[in-house]
Amino acid sequence: MSVLLALCVMAGLALLLGAVLGFAAIRFRVEDDPLVDKIDAILPQTQCAQCGYPGCRPYATAITNDEADINQCPPGGEDGIRQLADLLGREFKPLNAANGVEKPKRVAVIDEQLCIGCTLCIQACPVDAIVGAAKHMHTVIASECTGCELCIAPCPVDCIDMAPLGDTPASWKWRYPVAMLKVVS
Amino acid sequence: MRTSPFLVQPTPLQIVMLKVAGALLPGIALYAWTFGIGVLVQIALASVTALAVEAGCLKLRGRPLQPFLSDGSALVTAWLLALAVPPLAPWWMVVLATAVAIGLAKHLYGGLGQNTFNPAMVGFAVLIVSFPAQMSRWAAPLGLGMAELGGLAQLGWIFTGQLPAGLAFDAIASATPLDTVRTALGQGQPLAQILAAPIFGDVGGTGSEWIVLGWLVGGVFLWQQKLIPWQLPVGYLGALALTASAFHLADPAHYAGPGFHLATGAAMLGAFFIVTDPVTAPTTPWGRLLYAALAGVLTYLIRVFGSYPDGVAFAVLIMNIATPLIDQLTQPAVFGRKRGKAA
Amino acid sequence: MSRLHAFHGGIHPPEHKAESNGARIVQVPLPPQLVVALNQHIGHGAKPVVAAGDRVAKGQMIGRAEGRVSAAVHAPTSGRVLAVEPRVVAHPSGLAELCVVIEPDGEERWIERQRFDWRNADGPAVLDHLRDLGVVGLGGAVFPSHLKLAGARTLDTLVINGAECEPYITCDDRLMRERADEIGAGIAIVRQLMNARQVKVGIEDNKPEAIEAMRLACGGQDIEVVVVPTLYPSGGAKQLTRLLTGREVPAGVRATDLGVQCFNVGTVQALYRALEHGEPLLSRIVTLTGAVARPGNVEALLGTPLSHLMAFAGVAADVTGHVYGGPMMGFVLPSLEAGLTKSGNCIIARNAELFPPAPPEMPCIRCGTCAEACPAELQPMDLYWFARARQFGRAQERHLFDCIECGACAYVCPSNIRLVDYFRYAKSEIWAAEKSRDAATLARRRHEARQARQERDKRERAERLAARTTPRPAPPPLPEQVTPQEAPAAPAAPTDDDKQARIAAAMARAAARRAGQAGKGEGGDGA
Ligand code: SF4
Ligand code: SF4
Ligand code: SF4
Ligand code: SF4
Ligand code: SF4
């Protein structure tokens, strides 16, 4: 008798929970982006090609197709790799040194005295962050420069420099406050 | 301090824990008065074990002993556990339970504040599952005309298991009122007749009624000190009383009334000291009420339909599992985001 | 007498107001140098309009408001501009930001002040005028006042904040006692500008003299001075608004849209000086207190080096640092070389006796004391867990940004957890992440637009080539190639028309793509 009761209770519970789960699955379903978009959303969009692909999206495609590993994007750094690892359910691995090293973000600055107006840098810039007309001085729109350094090499007179973005009170961040109570060994 | 606020209210954790321990004192005093000094021995045993295990665990986990050892939380766990075991239980039982509570239920989960389950109740559950026989035999209250053990004899029994010559343990021990009722009901005796037995007093068990009053006094003190929210004890006792009333009204011959359930077993202790353990209870006002109420109902069900002497421990442990969910579901509306108001 | 709508939580820290509220406001002598920061308000910093070597008159604009949320900055006295360069500013980071360094000449020579007839000017002109006179909120949040005045046809209740709930600070108290008439006149102006139905002035009951003075000053007008119980943080704009009107303004919602707006008494007085006398905001009242020889309130020019102020108050020997703002929400000054800013309502000299070191942080026991104290009705312990675990999304879901950083939770926590530190950390991480996400989105769009353009260039070139080669079986090659409009190799070569058309087409395509992208992006946000 009591066994029967227990069985009934358990069965009832199972049915109820199943119904709840089923309802939740329908009610809270999210329309998913294709994987490439999700990966591309994590990549920093520097478009520097250090990963070995001509931009972030091609790299994202390559990851989706299992042609590239997740640790080839230096601008994304460890954080980026961690996010990719989470998204794809893979193991975290350190940045592949062959692709470069993680650096603080910098922006290109053109020495306007030296620039000869050859437009080569414009053609190299993946995000059109350089303005200037042929034979005239060129300049970088700092807020649009991703710091990819692709404009440095083509410049025939070496007048482009990468300048660090200094911390300002506006960009300054409060640091992580955890002070762990641990025995100092 | 390098960041604001630069002022802090001086109510450190130690004080909170000391107040909780202090609030237990009236009940403990009445307990010792009713059942003899056995309970004090159990408390001492549990305290020493708790501190030792706590220190060992901190060492193992590479944490400094201070301030954790003196925060008082281990002590409160130990005392609650000591109050939950029978006062004449052999010494190793409370030591084992305390070790399990501190080592397993607390430190294995990451120490103070991280445990999912109420440590004292985990320790108690281990005992009751492993040694049901010992756990259900309590000393009879003093002054019931049964054989009595003096203080020294109680000590001797706890540590060596030796009784004075000519005395059998059954002569000094009896089942708890809750157990008695269930066993007798199972044998088909009517409730009124059962309750007329000498171990029952006016509402609960003889003597233990007074202890319950002691817990109540301590609990009200904690509430007045703003150390426990009213939702937890009120929800718990209310739900227990309501459930008991419902069953009692439906069949008075079989189900004892709310007064009996409130005044026996660990209900009152649980309501003010166990259900209110902040670490394992929800934090939202409605969540607390719901949690405590469900624990109250579960306590009743386990008491009446289960096979264990009391239901408090399992009710609390079961509700501990639900805490995160309850918290999630009962998030209060924040300032300016209450429905119908912000518009 | 109107009903009070008590807010949830709140605390009673020791007040420490008696030390500094007894004496009259005194003027600080001219310092040898003024370091006037160009960003003294929320939003964009002002753009400098003077250069090193310039002579400036008192009240002359030295920084022009830049962008929508901004306000102008002025020379607090006459003198010579020594430099326009980054200097350490009064900010917890201790970083340098653009400042105008002025050497006063001691003449106090005013720029010619133009009377502004605000009564007959239209709304936007009044607001522009206030922006150009640099009037911002003086209660501590330094939000440009002209933005708060904007956008109201009619207002139900104008709340004037004289609560001053934070311990130690007494500058509003003194201001109300000594300049209540100016505040009263300012209230009348704001009321008219915002077309407010009623005005309520909230003052905590620990300032009887200020209450008396304000009642006297507001006597003739239909203004209610409401005495509110002393309870931190009743001086928070949201809390006082709720206290006086029962309306709650959530984060991210303009109070004006809910029919209420709150101004600090100091701001109202500055508004009066600006509109009736054409005076820009050049000085403010600041409380100097804590371990100093002569605690009290001073009126100091903006840009006065804080070291000059503290020397004026007489710093005790055992001082271990200085707090800018009150003890609940202020921050430790990395350097006293910074100049006074519009937000500087109080400087407290700390010593070990007044501010004992914090006890060690213990684990959270989920006791809920913090939630009981939180005036924003948050669950600080949950936010703490999420911030600590860097689950910023979950923290945001639990309304992290409704936290006003009042510190009540950290004050009551028995485990001494520095809760607000975690919230500030989480907020700044979220802001930084948002910024870099915005930057990435911009880069992605620009990259895609460029690719689309290149793609199209290539295709058009190919089409033209094809069009040229197929119909003519044997074209004489030479003349073809020299015609300029058909030399497809260099992108710079095509005629203007052609180029224009191409750019327009590429932009249209990019826009279309963007629209599609945006739709997708929203769906992906939740993932
Ligand atoms: S390495 Fe450069 S191009 Fe490649 S994914 Fe990273 S940022 Fe994009
Ligand atoms: S300006 Fe140079 S560094 Fe900046 S995005 Fe363009 S190519 Fe890269
Ligand atoms: S490549 Fe160098 S020289 Fe040529 S336009 Fe760019 S900056 Fe000027
Ligand atoms: S007051 Fe402190 S210990 Fe209590 S719940 Fe809040 S954070 Fe945790
Ligand atoms: S600091 Fe934030 S979370 Fe803490 S009490 Fe104030 S509003 Fe609430």
mmCIF file of N, CA and C in Angstrom, chain B residues 251-286:
data_model
loop_
_atom_site.group_PDB
_atom_site.id
_atom_site.type_symbol
_atom_site.label_atom_id
_atom_site.label_comp_id
_atom_site.label_asym_id
_atom_site.label_seq_id
_atom_site.Cartn_x
_atom_site.Cartn_y
_atom_site.Cartn_z
ATOM 1 N N ASP B 251 -9.455 15.264 12.789
ATOM 2 C CA ASP B 251 -9.536 14.005 13.532
ATOM 3 C C ASP B 251 -8.868 14.172 14.890
ATOM 4 N N PRO B 252 -9.591 14.726 15.860
ATOM 5 C CA PRO B 252 -8.977 15.032 17.161
ATOM 6 C C PRO B 252 -8.498 13.786 17.884
ATOM 7 N N ALA B 253 -9.042 12.659 17.561
ATOM 8 C CA ALA B 253 -8.655 11.455 18.290
ATOM 9 C C ALA B 253 -7.276 10.967 17.866
ATOM 10 N N HIS B 254 -6.845 11.353 16.683
ATOM 11 C CA HIS B 254 -5.572 10.849 16.194
ATOM 12 C C HIS B 254 -4.463 11.887 16.156
ATOM 13 N N TYR B 255 -4.846 13.128 15.992
ATOM 14 C CA TYR B 255 -3.804 14.150 15.797
ATOM 15 C C TYR B 255 -3.815 15.139 16.941
ATOM 16 N N ALA B 256 -2.631 15.307 17.545
ATOM 17 C CA ALA B 256 -2.515 16.237 18.667
ATOM 18 C C ALA B 256 -2.653 17.667 18.159
ATOM 19 N N GLY B 257 -3.038 18.543 19.046
ATOM 20 C CA GLY B 257 -3.303 19.929 18.656
ATOM 21 C C GLY B 257 -2.038 20.733 18.457
ATOM 22 N N PRO B 258 -2.205 21.981 18.028
ATOM 23 C CA PRO B 258 -1.043 22.829 17.738
ATOM 24 C C PRO B 258 -0.187 23.073 18.967
ATOM 25 N N GLY B 259 -0.828 23.231 20.125
ATOM 26 C CA GLY B 259 -0.057 23.512 21.334
ATOM 27 C C GLY B 259 0.949 22.412 21.604
ATOM 28 N N PHE B 260 0.505 21.175 21.460
ATOM 29 C CA PHE B 260 1.393 20.052 21.702
ATOM 30 C C PHE B 260 2.597 20.088 20.758
ATOM 31 N N HIS B 261 2.325 20.379 19.489
ATOM 32 C CA HIS B 261 3.421 20.367 18.518
ATOM 33 C C HIS B 261 4.396 21.512 18.728
ATOM 34 N N LEU B 262 3.878 22.636 19.168
ATOM 35 C CA LEU B 262 4.791 23.764 19.405
ATOM 36 C C LEU B 262 5.649 23.516 20.635
ATOM 37 N N ALA B 263 5.080 22.816 21.605
ATOM 38 C CA ALA B 263 5.759 22.717 22.890
ATOM 39 C C ALA B 263 6.611 21.466 23.021
ATOM 40 N N THR B 264 6.583 20.589 22.042
ATOM 41 C CA THR B 264 7.414 19.394 22.177
ATOM 42 C C THR B 264 8.540 19.415 21.152
ATOM 43 N N GLY B 265 9.467 18.510 21.411
ATOM 44 C CA GLY B 265 10.552 18.329 20.448
ATOM 45 C C GLY B 265 11.355 19.601 20.270
ATOM 46 N N ALA B 266 11.937 19.740 19.090
ATOM 47 C CA ALA B 266 12.860 20.848 18.843
ATOM 48 C C ALA B 266 12.176 22.006 18.126
ATOM 49 N N ALA B 267 10.830 22.024 18.147
ATOM 50 C CA ALA B 267 10.136 23.037 17.344
ATOM 51 C C ALA B 267 10.538 24.447 17.728
ATOM 52 N N MET B 268 10.506 24.734 19.025
ATOM 53 C CA MET B 268 10.775 26.104 19.440
ATOM 54 C C MET B 268 12.254 26.444 19.266
ATOM 55 N N LEU B 269 13.114 25.506 19.646
ATOM 56 C CA LEU B 269 14.552 25.712 19.435
ATOM 57 C C LEU B 269 14.816 25.942 17.949
ATOM 58 N N GLY B 270 14.181 25.120 17.148
ATOM 59 C CA GLY B 270 14.381 25.223 15.701
ATOM 60 C C GLY B 270 13.895 26.553 15.165
ATOM 61 N N ALA B 271 12.737 26.972 15.634
ATOM 62 C CA ALA B 271 12.142 28.192 15.098
ATOM 63 C C ALA B 271 13.041 29.391 15.302
ATOM 64 N N PHE B 272 13.695 29.460 16.457
ATOM 65 C CA PHE B 272 14.471 30.661 16.752
ATOM 66 C C PHE B 272 15.965 30.508 16.503
ATOM 67 N N PHE B 273 16.463 29.279 16.477
ATOM 68 C CA PHE B 273 17.913 29.138 16.388
ATOM 69 C C PHE B 273 18.387 28.315 15.193
ATOM 70 N N ILE B 274 17.528 27.506 14.630
ATOM 71 C CA ILE B 274 17.988 26.635 13.548
ATOM 72 C C ILE B 274 17.452 27.116 12.200
ATOM 73 N N VAL B 275 16.147 27.324 12.124
ATOM 74 C CA VAL B 275 15.585 27.870 10.895
ATOM 75 C C VAL B 275 16.193 29.235 10.601
ATOM 76 N N THR B 276 16.582 29.934 11.652
ATOM 77 C CA THR B 276 17.078 31.305 11.485
ATOM 78 C C THR B 276 18.551 31.371 11.110
ATOM 79 N N ASP B 277 19.212 30.225 10.946
ATOM 80 C CA ASP B 277 20.614 30.271 10.531
ATOM 81 C C ASP B 277 20.690 31.041 9.216
ATOM 82 N N PRO B 278 21.336 32.213 9.220
ATOM 83 C CA PRO B 278 21.246 33.080 8.044
ATOM 84 C C PRO B 278 21.913 32.490 6.806
ATOM 85 N N VAL B 279 22.989 31.735 7.026
ATOM 86 C CA VAL B 279 23.779 31.277 5.877
ATOM 87 C C VAL B 279 22.944 30.397 4.957
ATOM 88 N N THR B 280 22.085 29.562 5.568
ATOM 89 C CA THR B 280 21.394 28.573 4.754
ATOM 90 C C THR B 280 19.940 28.945 4.485
ATOM 91 N N ALA B 281 19.526 30.115 4.947
ATOM 92 C CA ALA B 281 18.144 30.536 4.719
ATOM 93 C C ALA B 281 18.106 31.581 3.608
ATOM 94 N N PRO B 282 16.969 31.775 2.986
ATOM 95 C CA PRO B 282 16.885 32.838 1.978
ATOM 96 C C PRO B 282 17.064 34.209 2.631
ATOM 97 N N THR B 283 17.258 35.217 1.804
ATOM 98 C CA THR B 283 17.524 36.542 2.352
ATOM 99 C C THR B 283 16.401 37.523 2.072
ATOM 100 N N THR B 284 15.484 37.179 1.206
ATOM 101 C CA THR B 284 14.430 38.134 0.895
ATOM 102 C C THR B 284 13.281 37.971 1.897
ATOM 103 N N PRO B 285 12.561 39.038 2.193
ATOM 104 C CA PRO B 285 11.494 38.941 3.201
ATOM 105 C C PRO B 285 10.452 37.864 2.878
ATOM 106 N N TRP B 286 9.943 37.861 1.661
ATOM 107 C CA TRP B 286 8.931 36.861 1.313
ATOM 108 C C TRP B 286 9.552 35.479 1.233
#
